């Protein structure tokens, strides 16, 4: 995935969320709506999350050094995992707490009644723009995958994170609009509390999905099946009879480590083996450009 595409989606989401957060907090101060407070904190958390993704992308560009000989590409996974924690704690748990608090004292919205509705409708429009940008950027790299498959298999975390955040934000805004609308219509503040609780449950579920997916990336995932097949095919050529075994590992979203034991013909000179390995590495990098770190061990097949 082009990291530039991910950055465009992040910046669009950040700009939308900062503006939305300010208006939601103003609406909360005017109306004391728990849904507006939960949504304000949600937008604030999302803004912080987008900043974390930008920081992670920047730190991942640091050159390899003695302490980290394979570079800092996984910084992007670390910061994406932090995003899931922030979304769970600051977004989801706070909304659930606020819902419980409002349920204990379900006062109606008595002043500035039109403000939360206007703010939520405007927020839906802004979030829709951000979500549209994330969808556009994702379509450039998604190929024929379903959206679920894209989120589960993407090696670059930024776009799946923004997609899930924006999707959750839109659903949360609809829940908040229902809660506020029913509170205004009935005068019963319990509807506001219920909308807030729905937002909290939604954010917790999204945070869990993000945590599970980024945990897998942090542990270390292999290259995609298509890339593994292309690497295995590219290894075989002049001086390389077959691949005995092959291991791949993503050092970052756009860098793969390849380690393989390859079969070379018997009675081959050291010079011929070295030339065959160099040629095999060139073929692999031509077939899969993100295969940047390659270790090949020559051997004889004994089975």
Short mmCIF file of the C-alpha atoms (twelve columns), coordinates in Angstrom:
data_MODEL
# 
_entry.id   MODEL 
# 
loop_
_atom_site.group_PDB 
_atom_site.id 
_atom_site.type_symbol 
_atom_site.label_atom_id 
_atom_site.label_alt_id 
_atom_site.label_comp_id 
_atom_site.label_asym_id 
_atom_site.label_seq_id 
_atom_site.Cartn_x 
_atom_site.Cartn_y 
_atom_site.Cartn_z 
_atom_site.pdbx_PDB_model_num 
ATOM 1   C CA . UNK A 1   0.000   0.000   0.000   1 
ATOM 2   C CA . UNK A 2   1.169   3.484   -0.736  1 
ATOM 3   C CA . UNK A 3   1.773   5.146   2.615   1 
ATOM 4   C CA . UNK A 4   0.824   8.441   0.963   1 
ATOM 5   C CA . UNK A 5   -2.673  7.105   0.383   1 
ATOM 6   C CA . UNK A 6   -2.937  6.181   4.048   1 
ATOM 7   C CA . UNK A 7   -1.756  9.637   5.077   1 
ATOM 8   C CA . UNK A 8   -4.371  11.341  2.914   1 
ATOM 9   C CA . UNK A 9   -7.121  9.344   4.620   1 
ATOM 10  C CA . UNK A 10  -5.654  10.085  8.066   1 
ATOM 11  C CA . UNK A 11  -5.399  13.851  7.432   1 
ATOM 12  C CA . UNK A 12  -8.962  13.971  6.094   1 
ATOM 13  C CA . UNK A 13  -10.218 12.134  9.184   1 
ATOM 14  C CA . UNK A 14  -8.163  14.355  11.517  1 
ATOM 15  C CA . UNK A 15  -9.498  17.576  9.996   1 
ATOM 16  C CA . UNK A 16  -13.082 16.316  10.216  1 
ATOM 17  C CA . UNK A 17  -12.791 15.056  13.780  1 
ATOM 18  C CA . UNK A 18  -11.177 18.209  15.183  1 
ATOM 19  C CA . UNK A 19  -13.967 20.363  13.824  1 
ATOM 20  C CA . UNK A 20  -16.635 17.914  14.931  1 
ATOM 21  C CA . UNK A 21  -15.197 17.578  18.460  1 
ATOM 22  C CA . UNK A 22  -15.381 21.332  19.069  1 
ATOM 23  C CA . UNK A 23  -19.009 21.595  17.963  1 
ATOM 24  C CA . UNK A 24  -20.042 18.535  19.986  1 
ATOM 25  C CA . UNK A 25  -18.514 19.897  23.197  1 
ATOM 26  C CA . UNK A 26  -20.233 23.250  22.635  1 
ATOM 27  C CA . UNK A 27  -23.518 21.413  22.114  1 
ATOM 28  C CA . UNK A 28  -22.954 19.446  25.345  1 
ATOM 29  C CA . UNK A 29  -22.264 22.631  27.332  1 
ATOM 30  C CA . UNK A 30  -25.501 24.148  26.009  1 
ATOM 31  C CA . UNK A 31  -27.745 21.092  26.451  1 
ATOM 32  C CA . UNK A 32  -26.064 18.718  28.981  1 
ATOM 33  C CA . UNK A 33  -26.818 15.826  26.600  1 
ATOM 34  C CA . UNK A 34  -24.813 12.726  27.529  1 
ATOM 35  C CA . UNK A 35  -24.878 11.581  23.902  1 
ATOM 36  C CA . UNK A 36  -23.203 14.824  22.874  1 
ATOM 37  C CA . UNK A 37  -20.558 14.439  25.584  1 
ATOM 38  C CA . UNK A 38  -19.863 10.833  24.586  1 
ATOM 39  C CA . UNK A 39  -19.663 11.826  20.933  1 
ATOM 40  C CA . UNK A 40  -17.365 14.756  21.772  1 
ATOM 41  C CA . UNK A 41  -14.981 12.468  23.644  1 
ATOM 42  C CA . UNK A 42  -15.255 9.971   20.782  1 
ATOM 43  C CA . UNK A 43  -14.204 12.611  18.228  1 
ATOM 44  C CA . UNK A 44  -11.414 13.803  20.521  1 
ATOM 45  C CA . UNK A 45  -10.154 10.226  20.872  1 
ATOM 46  C CA . UNK A 46  -10.320 9.737   17.106  1 
ATOM 47  C CA . UNK A 47  -8.314  12.942  16.566  1 
ATOM 48  C CA . UNK A 48  -5.655  11.700  18.957  1 
ATOM 49  C CA . UNK A 49  -5.639  8.348   17.210  1 
ATOM 50  C CA . UNK A 50  -5.024  9.942   13.832  1 
ATOM 51  C CA . UNK A 51  -2.111  11.893  15.287  1 
ATOM 52  C CA . UNK A 52  -0.729  8.607   16.665  1 
ATOM 53  C CA . UNK A 53  -0.956  7.004   13.207  1 
ATOM 54  C CA . UNK A 54  0.917   9.937   11.648  1 
ATOM 55  C CA . UNK A 55  3.603   9.734   14.336  1 
ATOM 56  C CA . UNK A 56  3.939   5.978   13.834  1 
ATOM 57  C CA . UNK A 57  4.320   6.432   10.080  1 
ATOM 58  C CA . UNK A 58  7.014   9.051   10.610  1 
ATOM 59  C CA . UNK A 59  8.966   6.976   13.129  1 
ATOM 60  C CA . UNK A 60  8.792   3.911   10.887  1 
ATOM 61  C CA . UNK A 61  10.899  5.757   8.300   1 
ATOM 62  C CA . UNK A 62  13.965  5.828   10.556  1 
ATOM 63  C CA . UNK A 63  16.982  4.070   9.056   1 
ATOM 64  C CA . UNK A 64  18.171  0.747   10.467  1 
ATOM 65  C CA . UNK A 65  20.881  0.935   13.130  1 
ATOM 66  C CA . UNK A 66  22.909  -1.434  15.300  1 
ATOM 67  C CA . UNK A 67  20.127  -1.746  17.877  1 
ATOM 68  C CA . UNK A 68  17.468  -2.371  15.216  1 
ATOM 69  C CA . UNK A 69  19.234  -3.925  12.216  1 
ATOM 70  C CA . UNK A 70  15.953  -4.643  10.419  1 
ATOM 71  C CA . UNK A 71  14.721  -1.076  10.768  1 
ATOM 72  C CA . UNK A 72  11.722  0.496   12.458  1 
ATOM 73  C CA . UNK A 73  8.925   -0.534  10.087  1 
ATOM 74  C CA . UNK A 74  6.917   -2.159  12.869  1 
ATOM 75  C CA . UNK A 75  6.506   1.195   14.617  1 
ATOM 76  C CA . UNK A 76  3.368   1.549   12.498  1 
ATOM 77  C CA . UNK A 77  1.966   -1.619  14.069  1 
ATOM 78  C CA . UNK A 78  2.830   -0.459  17.588  1 
ATOM 79  C CA . UNK A 79  1.049   2.862   17.181  1 
ATOM 80  C CA . UNK A 80  -1.955  1.198   15.545  1 
ATOM 81  C CA . UNK A 81  -2.219  -1.074  18.607  1 
ATOM 82  C CA . UNK A 82  -2.073  1.982   20.889  1 
ATOM 83  C CA . UNK A 83  -4.954  3.421   18.846  1 
ATOM 84  C CA . UNK A 84  -7.108  0.404   19.719  1 
ATOM 85  C CA . UNK A 85  -6.344  0.891   23.419  1 
ATOM 86  C CA . UNK A 86  -7.232  4.598   23.290  1 
ATOM 87  C CA . UNK A 87  -10.459 3.854   21.427  1 
ATOM 88  C CA . UNK A 88  -11.396 1.188   23.987  1 
ATOM 89  C CA . UNK A 89  -10.611 3.204   27.118  1 
ATOM 90  C CA . UNK A 90  -11.140 6.871   26.250  1 
ATOM 91  C CA . UNK A 91  -13.946 6.293   23.765  1 
ATOM 92  C CA . UNK A 92  -15.847 3.131   24.668  1 
ATOM 93  C CA . UNK A 93  -15.493 2.895   28.439  1 
ATOM 94  C CA . UNK A 94  -16.100 6.607   28.951  1 
ATOM 95  C CA . UNK A 95  -19.308 6.432   26.904  1 
ATOM 96  C CA . UNK A 96  -20.528 3.454   28.951  1 
ATOM 97  C CA . UNK A 97  -19.753 5.284   32.188  1 
ATOM 98  C CA . UNK A 98  -21.558 8.405   30.993  1 
ATOM 99  C CA . UNK A 99  -24.564 6.295   29.936  1 
ATOM 100 C CA . UNK A 100 -24.758 4.736   33.400  1 
ATOM 101 C CA . UNK A 101 -24.442 8.168   35.016  1 
ATOM 102 C CA . UNK A 102 -27.188 9.629   32.807  1 
ATOM 103 C CA . UNK A 103 -29.462 6.639   33.479  1 
ATOM 104 C CA . UNK A 104 -29.254 7.446   37.205  1 
ATOM 105 C CA . UNK A 105 -30.447 10.988  36.485  1 
ATOM 106 C CA . UNK A 106 -32.305 10.925  33.142  1 
ATOM 107 C CA . UNK A 107 -33.074 14.652  32.848  1 
ATOM 108 C CA . UNK A 108 -34.456 15.836  29.499  1 
ATOM 109 C CA . UNK A 109 -32.880 18.405  27.186  1 
ATOM 110 C CA . UNK A 110 -34.507 21.654  28.318  1 
ATOM 111 C CA . UNK A 111 -32.556 24.384  26.499  1 
ATOM 112 C CA . UNK A 112 -31.053 24.925  23.061  1 
ATOM 113 C CA . UNK A 113 -33.027 21.899  21.900  1 
ATOM 114 C CA . UNK A 114 -32.204 22.380  18.220  1 
ATOM 115 C CA . UNK A 115 -28.421 22.543  18.767  1 
ATOM 116 C CA . UNK A 116 -27.597 18.810  19.154  1 
ATOM 117 C CA . UNK A 117 -29.701 17.869  16.140  1 
ATOM 118 C CA . UNK A 118 -27.976 20.447  13.914  1 
ATOM 119 C CA . UNK A 119 -24.540 19.455  15.212  1 
ATOM 120 C CA . UNK A 120 -25.160 15.739  14.674  1 
ATOM 121 C CA . UNK A 121 -26.502 16.204  11.151  1 
ATOM 122 C CA . UNK A 122 -23.486 18.390  10.255  1 
ATOM 123 C CA . UNK A 123 -21.156 15.836  11.853  1 
ATOM 124 C CA . UNK A 124 -22.673 13.046  9.776   1 
ATOM 125 C CA . UNK A 125 -21.861 15.062  6.654   1 
ATOM 126 C CA . UNK A 126 -18.242 15.675  7.716   1 
ATOM 127 C CA . UNK A 127 -17.709 12.079  8.797   1 
ATOM 128 C CA . UNK A 128 -19.242 10.938  5.530   1 
ATOM 129 C CA . UNK A 129 -16.626 12.975  3.640   1 
ATOM 130 C CA . UNK A 130 -13.834 11.432  5.712   1 
ATOM 131 C CA . UNK A 131 -15.263 7.917   5.221   1 
ATOM 132 C CA . UNK A 132 -15.568 8.523   1.476   1 
ATOM 133 C CA . UNK A 133 -11.875 9.517   1.342   1 
ATOM 134 C CA . UNK A 134 -10.870 6.372   3.248   1 
ATOM 135 C CA . UNK A 135 -12.951 4.201   0.903   1 
ATOM 136 C CA . UNK A 136 -11.410 5.848   -2.176  1 
ATOM 137 C CA . UNK A 137 -7.843  5.351   -0.923  1 
ATOM 138 C CA . UNK A 138 -8.591  1.763   0.133   1 
ATOM 139 C CA . UNK A 139 -10.065 0.899   -3.265  1 
ATOM 140 C CA . UNK A 140 -6.731  1.810   -4.859  1 
ATOM 141 C CA . UNK A 141 -5.058  -1.114  -3.072  1 
ATOM 142 C CA . UNK A 142 -7.950  -3.431  -2.102  1 
ATOM 143 C CA . UNK A 143 -8.222  -5.141  -5.474  1 
ATOM 144 C CA . UNK A 144 -10.952 -7.804  -5.577  1 
ATOM 145 C CA . UNK A 145 -10.923 -8.465  -1.818  1 
ATOM 146 C CA . UNK A 146 -14.068 -8.046  0.209   1 
ATOM 147 C CA . UNK A 147 -14.005 -5.284  2.814   1 
ATOM 148 C CA . UNK A 148 -13.795 -7.822  5.634   1 
ATOM 149 C CA . UNK A 149 -10.884 -9.569  3.941   1 
ATOM 150 C CA . UNK A 150 -9.141  -6.241  3.319   1 
ATOM 151 C CA . UNK A 151 -9.351  -5.249  6.988   1 
ATOM 152 C CA . UNK A 152 -8.180  -8.689  8.123   1 
ATOM 153 C CA . UNK A 153 -5.274  -9.141  5.688   1 
ATOM 154 C CA . UNK A 154 -3.943  -5.607  5.108   1 
ATOM 155 C CA . UNK A 155 -0.305  -5.343  6.165   1 
ATOM 156 C CA . UNK A 156 -0.404  -1.539  6.384   1 
ATOM 157 C CA . UNK A 157 -2.607  -0.660  9.377   1 
ATOM 158 C CA . UNK A 158 -3.537  2.947   8.612   1 
ATOM 159 C CA . UNK A 159 -6.378  2.492   6.132   1 
ATOM 160 C CA . UNK A 160 -8.155  -0.328  8.020   1 
ATOM 161 C CA . UNK A 161 -7.920  1.714   11.231  1 
ATOM 162 C CA . UNK A 162 -9.355  4.855   9.609   1 
ATOM 163 C CA . UNK A 163 -12.048 2.830   7.844   1 
ATOM 164 C CA . UNK A 164 -13.219 1.214   11.077  1 
ATOM 165 C CA . UNK A 165 -13.026 4.499   13.007  1 
ATOM 166 C CA . UNK A 166 -15.029 6.395   10.401  1 
ATOM 167 C CA . UNK A 167 -17.578 3.595   10.076  1 
ATOM 168 C CA . UNK A 168 -17.944 3.482   13.851  1 
ATOM 169 C CA . UNK A 169 -18.224 7.271   13.989  1 
ATOM 170 C CA . UNK A 170 -21.071 7.309   11.469  1 
ATOM 171 C CA . UNK A 171 -22.986 4.573   13.290  1 
ATOM 172 C CA . UNK A 172 -22.331 6.337   16.600  1 
ATOM 173 C CA . UNK A 173 -23.683 9.615   15.226  1 
ATOM 174 C CA . UNK A 174 -26.853 7.866   14.085  1 
ATOM 175 C CA . UNK A 175 -27.254 6.314   17.555  1 
ATOM 176 C CA . UNK A 176 -26.699 9.707   19.160  1 
ATOM 177 C CA . UNK A 177 -29.231 11.312  16.802  1 
ATOM 178 C CA . UNK A 178 -31.816 8.661   17.703  1 
ATOM 179 C CA . UNK A 179 -31.154 9.107   21.418  1 
ATOM 180 C CA . UNK A 180 -31.341 12.899  21.270  1 
ATOM 181 C CA . UNK A 181 -34.327 12.881  18.935  1 
ATOM 182 C CA . UNK A 182 -36.335 10.509  21.132  1 
ATOM 183 C CA . UNK A 183 -35.397 12.526  24.226  1 
ATOM 184 C CA . UNK A 184 -36.680 15.695  22.581  1 
ATOM 185 C CA . UNK A 185 -39.828 13.946  21.384  1 
ATOM 186 C CA . UNK A 186 -40.718 12.233  24.682  1 
ATOM 187 C CA . UNK A 187 -39.009 14.389  27.303  1 
ATOM 188 C CA . UNK A 188 -37.465 11.201  28.711  1 
ATOM 189 C CA . UNK A 189 -33.706 11.444  29.244  1 
ATOM 190 C CA . UNK A 190 -33.369 7.661   29.344  1 
ATOM 191 C CA . UNK A 191 -33.360 7.705   25.530  1 
ATOM 192 C CA . UNK A 192 -30.268 9.917   25.664  1 
ATOM 193 C CA . UNK A 193 -28.632 7.447   28.055  1 
ATOM 194 C CA . UNK A 194 -29.533 4.528   25.794  1 
ATOM 195 C CA . UNK A 195 -27.993 6.251   22.770  1 
ATOM 196 C CA . UNK A 196 -24.833 6.896   24.790  1 
ATOM 197 C CA . UNK A 197 -24.668 3.244   25.839  1 
ATOM 198 C CA . UNK A 198 -25.030 2.149   22.219  1 
ATOM 199 C CA . UNK A 199 -22.089 4.376   21.275  1 
ATOM 200 C CA . UNK A 200 -19.994 2.845   24.066  1 
ATOM 201 C CA . UNK A 201 -20.745 -0.753  23.065  1 
ATOM 202 C CA . UNK A 202 -19.985 0.053   19.423  1 
ATOM 203 C CA . UNK A 203 -16.612 1.639   20.238  1 
ATOM 204 C CA . UNK A 204 -15.599 -1.243  22.503  1 
ATOM 205 C CA . UNK A 205 -16.380 -3.787  19.757  1 
ATOM 206 C CA . UNK A 206 -14.413 -1.826  17.123  1 
ATOM 207 C CA . UNK A 207 -11.483 -1.446  19.523  1 
ATOM 208 C CA . UNK A 208 -11.427 -5.215  20.136  1 
ATOM 209 C CA . UNK A 209 -11.368 -5.909  16.372  1 
ATOM 210 C CA . UNK A 210 -8.512  -3.434  15.890  1 
ATOM 211 C CA . UNK A 211 -6.561  -4.886  18.811  1 
ATOM 212 C CA . UNK A 212 -6.846  -8.439  17.479  1 
ATOM 213 C CA . UNK A 213 -5.763  -7.486  13.962  1 
ATOM 214 C CA . UNK A 214 -2.808  -5.318  15.021  1 
ATOM 215 C CA . UNK A 215 -1.742  -7.947  17.581  1 
ATOM 216 C CA . UNK A 216 -1.325  -10.401 14.706  1 
ATOM 217 C CA . UNK A 217 0.827   -7.879  12.814  1 
ATOM 218 C CA . UNK A 218 2.937   -7.214  15.902  1 
ATOM 219 C CA . UNK A 219 3.574   -10.935 16.377  1 
ATOM 220 C CA . UNK A 220 4.822   -11.112 12.794  1 
ATOM 221 C CA . UNK A 221 2.849   -12.151 9.734   1 
ATOM 222 C CA . UNK A 222 4.146   -13.873 6.624   1 
ATOM 223 C CA . UNK A 223 3.886   -12.373 3.169   1 
ATOM 224 C CA . UNK A 224 0.577   -12.842 1.379   1 
ATOM 225 C CA . UNK A 225 -0.096  -16.178 -0.305  1 
ATOM 226 C CA . UNK A 226 0.352   -14.632 -3.740  1 
ATOM 227 C CA . UNK A 227 3.698   -13.075 -2.767  1 
ATOM 228 C CA . UNK A 228 4.917   -16.335 -1.212  1 
ATOM 229 C CA . UNK A 229 4.031   -18.201 -4.406  1 
ATOM 230 C CA . UNK A 230 5.789   -15.575 -6.530  1 
ATOM 231 C CA . UNK A 231 8.910   -15.716 -4.343  1 
ATOM 232 C CA . UNK A 232 9.039   -19.511 -4.459  1 
ATOM 233 C CA . UNK A 233 8.670   -19.496 -8.237  1 
ATOM 234 C CA . UNK A 234 11.317  -16.801 -8.672  1 
ATOM 235 C CA . UNK A 235 13.877  -18.661 -6.565  1 
ATOM 236 C CA . UNK A 236 14.001  -21.593 -8.975  1 
ATOM 237 C CA . UNK A 237 16.223  -20.939 -11.980 1 
ATOM 238 C CA . UNK A 238 19.749  -21.500 -13.286 1 
ATOM 239 C CA . UNK A 239 21.776  -23.054 -10.472 1 
ATOM 240 C CA . UNK A 240 18.748  -23.534 -8.199  1 
ATOM 241 C CA . UNK A 241 16.903  -26.814 -8.685  1 
ATOM 242 C CA . UNK A 242 14.143  -26.373 -6.100  1 
ATOM 243 C CA . UNK A 243 13.139  -24.715 -2.828  1 
ATOM 244 C CA . UNK A 244 13.565  -27.025 0.167   1 
ATOM 245 C CA . UNK A 245 11.779  -24.696 2.571   1 
ATOM 246 C CA . UNK A 246 10.818  -21.041 2.655   1 
ATOM 247 C CA . UNK A 247 9.974   -18.567 5.426   1 
ATOM 248 C CA . UNK A 248 8.778   -14.979 5.015   1 
ATOM 249 C CA . UNK A 249 8.110   -12.240 7.560   1 
ATOM 250 C CA . UNK A 250 6.816   -8.686  7.279   1 
ATOM 251 C CA . UNK A 251 9.368   -6.368  8.888   1 
ATOM 252 C CA . UNK A 252 6.941   -3.561  8.128   1 
ATOM 253 C CA . UNK A 253 4.002   -3.000  5.803   1 
ATOM 254 C CA . UNK A 254 6.272   -2.485  2.804   1 
ATOM 255 C CA . UNK A 255 9.271   -4.672  3.665   1 
ATOM 256 C CA . UNK A 256 9.446   -8.464  3.694   1 
ATOM 257 C CA . UNK A 257 12.233  -10.702 4.951   1 
ATOM 258 C CA . UNK A 258 12.823  -13.878 2.914   1 
ATOM 259 C CA . UNK A 259 14.741  -16.837 4.342   1 
ATOM 260 C CA . UNK A 260 14.998  -20.006 2.253   1 
ATOM 261 C CA . UNK A 261 16.964  -23.205 1.924   1 
ATOM 262 C CA . UNK A 262 17.487  -23.878 -1.760  1 
ATOM 263 C CA . UNK A 263 18.637  -26.999 -3.571  1 
ATOM 264 C CA . UNK A 264 21.736  -26.585 -5.752  1 
ATOM 265 C CA . UNK A 265 23.194  -29.235 -8.092  1 
ATOM 266 C CA . UNK A 266 25.784  -31.552 -6.617  1 
ATOM 267 C CA . UNK A 267 29.458  -30.951 -7.401  1 
ATOM 268 C CA . UNK A 268 28.836  -27.232 -8.016  1 
ATOM 269 C CA . UNK A 269 31.740  -24.908 -7.310  1 
ATOM 270 C CA . UNK A 270 31.519  -22.214 -4.654  1 
ATOM 271 C CA . UNK A 271 31.703  -19.559 -7.346  1 
ATOM 272 C CA . UNK A 272 28.780  -21.105 -9.201  1 
ATOM 273 C CA . UNK A 273 26.722  -21.321 -5.994  1 
ATOM 274 C CA . UNK A 274 27.425  -17.662 -5.201  1 
ATOM 275 C CA . UNK A 275 26.409  -16.625 -8.716  1 
ATOM 276 C CA . UNK A 276 23.218  -18.708 -8.504  1 
ATOM 277 C CA . UNK A 277 22.282  -17.095 -5.166  1 
ATOM 278 C CA . UNK A 278 22.887  -13.578 -6.512  1 
ATOM 279 C CA . UNK A 279 20.740  -14.326 -9.560  1 
ATOM 280 C CA . UNK A 280 17.981  -15.822 -7.394  1 
ATOM 281 C CA . UNK A 281 17.906  -12.719 -5.200  1 
ATOM 282 C CA . UNK A 282 17.556  -10.515 -8.274  1 
ATOM 283 C CA . UNK A 283 14.666  -12.623 -9.566  1 
ATOM 284 C CA . UNK A 284 12.878  -12.455 -6.201  1 
ATOM 285 C CA . UNK A 285 13.224  -8.669  -5.936  1 
ATOM 286 C CA . UNK A 286 11.948  -8.290  -9.489  1 
ATOM 287 C CA . UNK A 287 8.936   -10.498 -8.759  1 
ATOM 288 C CA . UNK A 288 8.142   -9.041  -5.300  1 
ATOM 289 C CA . UNK A 289 9.751   -5.600  -4.844  1 
ATOM 290 C CA . UNK A 290 8.954   -5.450  -1.121  1 
ATOM 291 C CA . UNK A 291 11.182  -8.533  -0.569  1 
ATOM 292 C CA . UNK A 292 14.121  -6.364  0.465   1 
ATOM 293 C CA . UNK A 293 15.953  -8.603  2.974   1 
ATOM 294 C CA . UNK A 294 16.843  -12.017 1.562   1 
ATOM 295 C CA . UNK A 295 18.889  -14.833 3.121   1 
ATOM 296 C CA . UNK A 296 19.467  -17.982 1.045   1 
ATOM 297 C CA . UNK A 297 21.119  -21.176 2.278   1 
ATOM 298 C CA . UNK A 298 22.329  -23.603 -0.409  1 
ATOM 299 C CA . UNK A 299 21.931  -27.301 0.290   1 
ATOM 300 C CA . UNK A 300 21.426  -30.713 -1.329  1 
ATOM 301 C CA . UNK A 301 18.077  -32.420 -1.219  1 
ATOM 302 C CA . UNK A 302 18.412  -35.691 0.722   1 
ATOM 303 C CA . UNK A 303 14.880  -37.091 0.652   1 
# 
